[in-house]
mmCIF file of N, CA and C in Angstrom:
data_model
loop_
_atom_site.group_PDB
_atom_site.id
_atom_site.type_symbol
_atom_site.label_atom_id
_atom_site.label_comp_id
_atom_site.label_asym_id
_atom_site.label_seq_id
_atom_site.Cartn_x
_atom_site.Cartn_y
_atom_site.Cartn_z
ATOM 1 N N ILE A 1 -57.106 24.529 47.473
ATOM 2 C CA ILE A 1 -55.773 24.632 48.054
ATOM 3 C C ILE A 1 -54.763 24.247 46.992
ATOM 4 N N LYS A 2 -53.794 25.114 46.787
ATOM 5 C CA LYS A 2 -52.661 24.780 45.936
ATOM 6 C C LYS A 2 -51.448 24.725 46.841
ATOM 7 N N GLY A 3 -50.565 23.794 46.582
ATOM 8 C CA GLY A 3 -49.447 23.614 47.482
ATOM 9 C C GLY A 3 -48.107 23.927 46.874
ATOM 10 N N ARG A 4 -47.237 24.415 47.695
ATOM 11 C CA ARG A 4 -45.831 24.561 47.346
ATOM 12 C C ARG A 4 -45.098 23.498 48.149
ATOM 13 N N MET A 5 -44.994 22.330 47.551
ATOM 14 C CA MET A 5 -44.467 21.182 48.283
ATOM 15 C C MET A 5 -43.008 21.370 48.686
ATOM 16 N N SER A 6 -42.245 22.136 47.911
ATOM 17 C CA SER A 6 -40.837 22.320 48.261
ATOM 18 C C SER A 6 -40.681 23.150 49.529
ATOM 19 N N THR A 7 -41.620 24.077 49.782
ATOM 20 C CA THR A 7 -41.520 24.918 50.970
ATOM 21 C C THR A 7 -42.461 24.488 52.083
ATOM 22 N N GLY A 8 -43.526 23.719 51.734
ATOM 23 C CA GLY A 8 -44.474 23.268 52.738
ATOM 24 C C GLY A 8 -45.602 24.237 53.019
ATOM 25 N N TYR A 9 -45.728 25.295 52.219
ATOM 26 C CA TYR A 9 -46.779 26.284 52.425
ATOM 27 C C TYR A 9 -47.953 26.046 51.493
ATOM 28 N N ALA A 10 -49.137 26.507 51.890
ATOM 29 C CA ALA A 10 -50.356 26.339 51.103
ATOM 30 C C ALA A 10 -50.822 27.687 50.574
ATOM 31 N N ILE A 11 -51.360 27.680 49.362
ATOM 32 C CA ILE A 11 -51.985 28.857 48.781
ATOM 33 C C ILE A 11 -53.471 28.554 48.677
ATOM 34 N N LEU A 12 -54.294 29.397 49.282
ATOM 35 C CA LEU A 12 -55.733 29.176 49.279
ATOM 36 C C LEU A 12 -56.374 30.019 48.189
ATOM 37 N N MET A 13 -57.287 29.395 47.414
ATOM 38 C CA MET A 13 -57.973 30.079 46.321
ATOM 39 C C MET A 13 -59.459 29.761 46.382
ATOM 40 N N ASP A 14 -60.267 30.680 45.819
ATOM 41 C CA ASP A 14 -61.698 30.408 45.716
ATOM 42 C C ASP A 14 -61.979 29.640 44.432
ATOM 43 N N ILE A 15 -63.249 29.394 44.139
ATOM 44 C CA ILE A 15 -63.620 28.579 42.983
ATOM 45 C C ILE A 15 -63.171 29.218 41.676
ATOM 46 N N GLU A 16 -63.178 30.555 41.585
ATOM 47 C CA GLU A 16 -62.769 31.243 40.365
ATOM 48 C C GLU A 16 -61.252 31.317 40.203
ATOM 49 N N GLY A 17 -60.498 30.872 41.188
ATOM 50 C CA GLY A 17 -59.046 30.894 41.106
ATOM 51 C C GLY A 17 -58.406 32.150 41.667
ATOM 52 N N ASN A 18 -59.169 32.964 42.389
ATOM 53 C CA ASN A 18 -58.631 34.173 43.003
ATOM 54 C C ASN A 18 -57.907 33.810 44.293
ATOM 55 N N LYS A 19 -56.670 34.274 44.403
ATOM 56 C CA LYS A 19 -55.847 33.967 45.568
ATOM 57 C C LYS A 19 -56.349 34.723 46.792
ATOM 58 N N ILE A 20 -56.394 34.043 47.924
ATOM 59 C CA ILE A 20 -56.780 34.652 49.190
ATOM 60 C C ILE A 20 -55.500 34.960 49.953
ATOM 61 N N ASN A 21 -55.279 36.236 50.235
ATOM 62 C CA ASN A 21 -54.055 36.657 50.913
ATOM 63 C C ASN A 21 -54.212 36.500 52.418
ATOM 64 N N LEU A 22 -53.397 35.654 52.991
ATOM 65 C CA LEU A 22 -53.388 35.432 54.434
ATOM 66 C C LEU A 22 -51.990 35.710 54.966
ATOM 67 N N LYS A 23 -51.920 36.337 56.118
ATOM 68 C CA LYS A 23 -50.646 36.568 56.785
ATOM 69 C C LYS A 23 -50.754 36.017 58.188
ATOM 70 N N PRO A 24 -49.937 35.124 58.616
ATOM 71 C CA PRO A 24 -48.897 34.414 57.869
ATOM 72 C C PRO A 24 -49.495 33.361 56.947
ATOM 73 N N ILE A 25 -48.725 32.939 55.952
ATOM 74 C CA ILE A 25 -49.157 31.920 55.004
ATOM 75 C C ILE A 25 -49.251 30.582 55.742
ATOM 76 N N PRO A 26 -50.374 29.839 55.569
ATOM 77 C CA PRO A 26 -50.539 28.568 56.285
ATOM 78 C C PRO A 26 -49.559 27.485 55.826
ATOM 79 N N LYS A 27 -49.109 26.664 56.776
ATOM 80 C CA LYS A 27 -48.219 25.544 56.472
ATOM 81 C C LYS A 27 -49.019 24.245 56.487
ATOM 82 N N PHE A 28 -48.640 23.325 55.575
ATOM 83 C CA PHE A 28 -49.336 22.046 55.490
ATOM 84 C C PHE A 28 -49.228 21.242 56.777
ATOM 85 N N GLU A 29 -48.101 21.312 57.455
ATOM 86 C CA GLU A 29 -47.918 20.489 58.656
ATOM 87 C C GLU A 29 -48.844 20.921 59.794
ATOM 88 N N ARG A 30 -49.374 22.133 59.735
ATOM 89 C CA ARG A 30 -50.289 22.612 60.774
ATOM 90 C C ARG A 30 -51.757 22.488 60.368
ATOM 91 N N MET A 31 -52.019 22.010 59.150
ATOM 92 C CA MET A 31 -53.395 21.859 58.674
ATOM 93 C C MET A 31 -53.922 20.468 59.000
ATOM 94 N N LYS A 32 -55.235 20.382 59.151
ATOM 95 C CA LYS A 32 -55.883 19.103 59.405
ATOM 96 C C LYS A 32 -56.904 18.863 58.302
ATOM 97 N N ARG A 33 -56.858 17.689 57.696
ATOM 98 C CA ARG A 33 -57.814 17.343 56.648
ATOM 99 C C ARG A 33 -59.135 16.957 57.300
ATOM 100 N N MET A 34 -60.179 17.693 56.961
ATOM 101 C CA MET A 34 -61.492 17.451 57.553
ATOM 102 C C MET A 34 -62.210 16.298 56.866
ATOM 103 N N GLN A 35 -62.206 16.290 55.538
ATOM 104 C CA GLN A 35 -62.814 15.207 54.774
ATOM 105 C C GLN A 35 -62.357 15.314 53.329
ATOM 106 N N ALA A 36 -62.490 14.220 52.617
ATOM 107 C CA ALA A 36 -62.146 14.200 51.202
ATOM 108 C C ALA A 36 -63.350 14.664 50.394
ATOM 109 N N ARG A 37 -63.081 15.276 49.242
ATOM 110 C CA ARG A 37 -64.201 15.723 48.408
ATOM 111 C C ARG A 37 -64.884 14.527 47.767
ATOM 112 N N LYS A 38 -66.147 14.678 47.487
ATOM 113 C CA LYS A 38 -66.932 13.606 46.896
ATOM 114 C C LYS A 38 -67.433 13.980 45.511
ATOM 115 N N SER A 39 -67.009 15.122 45.000
ATOM 116 C CA SER A 39 -67.457 15.555 43.685
ATOM 117 C C SER A 39 -66.322 16.297 42.982
ATOM 118 N N TRP A 40 -66.551 16.643 41.730
ATOM 119 C CA TRP A 40 -65.563 17.351 40.922
ATOM 120 C C TRP A 40 -66.067 18.752 40.614
ATOM 121 N N ILE A 41 -65.152 19.716 40.528
ATOM 122 C CA ILE A 41 -65.474 21.052 40.052
ATOM 123 C C ILE A 41 -64.869 21.172 38.665
ATOM 124 N N LEU A 42 -65.719 21.430 37.684
ATOM 125 C CA LEU A 42 -65.270 21.526 36.300
ATOM 126 C C LEU A 42 -65.508 22.930 35.778
ATOM 127 N N SER A 43 -64.603 23.399 34.942
ATOM 128 C CA SER A 43 -64.808 24.661 34.237
ATOM 129 C C SER A 43 -64.521 24.424 32.764
ATOM 130 N N GLN A 44 -65.356 25.010 31.906
ATOM 131 C CA GLN A 44 -65.199 24.834 30.470
ATOM 132 C C GLN A 44 -64.619 26.095 29.859
ATOM 133 N N GLU A 45 -63.677 25.915 28.931
ATOM 134 C CA GLU A 45 -63.091 27.024 28.195
ATOM 135 C C GLU A 45 -63.033 26.654 26.727
ATOM 136 N N VAL A 46 -63.291 27.632 25.862
ATOM 137 C CA VAL A 46 -63.188 27.415 24.426
ATOM 138 C C VAL A 46 -61.725 27.575 24.039
ATOM 139 N N ILE A 47 -61.182 26.566 23.346
ATOM 140 C CA ILE A 47 -59.786 26.592 22.912
ATOM 141 C C ILE A 47 -59.767 26.786 21.404
ATOM 142 N N GLN A 48 -59.024 27.784 20.963
ATOM 143 C CA GLN A 48 -58.936 28.095 19.544
ATOM 144 C C GLN A 48 -58.225 26.976 18.795
ATOM 145 N N ASN A 49 -58.756 26.614 17.631
ATOM 146 C CA ASN A 49 -58.144 25.595 16.784
ATOM 147 C C ASN A 49 -56.949 26.212 16.070
ATOM 148 N N ILE A 50 -55.752 25.639 16.219
ATOM 149 C CA ILE A 50 -54.548 26.218 15.615
ATOM 150 C C ILE A 50 -54.164 25.559 14.301
ATOM 151 N N CYS A 51 -54.957 24.600 13.813
ATOM 152 C CA CYS A 51 -54.650 23.915 12.557
ATOM 153 C C CYS A 51 -55.086 24.711 11.359
#
């Protein structure tokens, strides 16, 4: 979940970062937190050395 805190709307994405299009867009005030995560999702990327 990515949030737009200024508007109160949520953007839902999968693990790869692909946006899930929902109509209407969900609002944070209508969502219920089921549980907190207990692990981390990490992705590795090679960054080019600019020196």
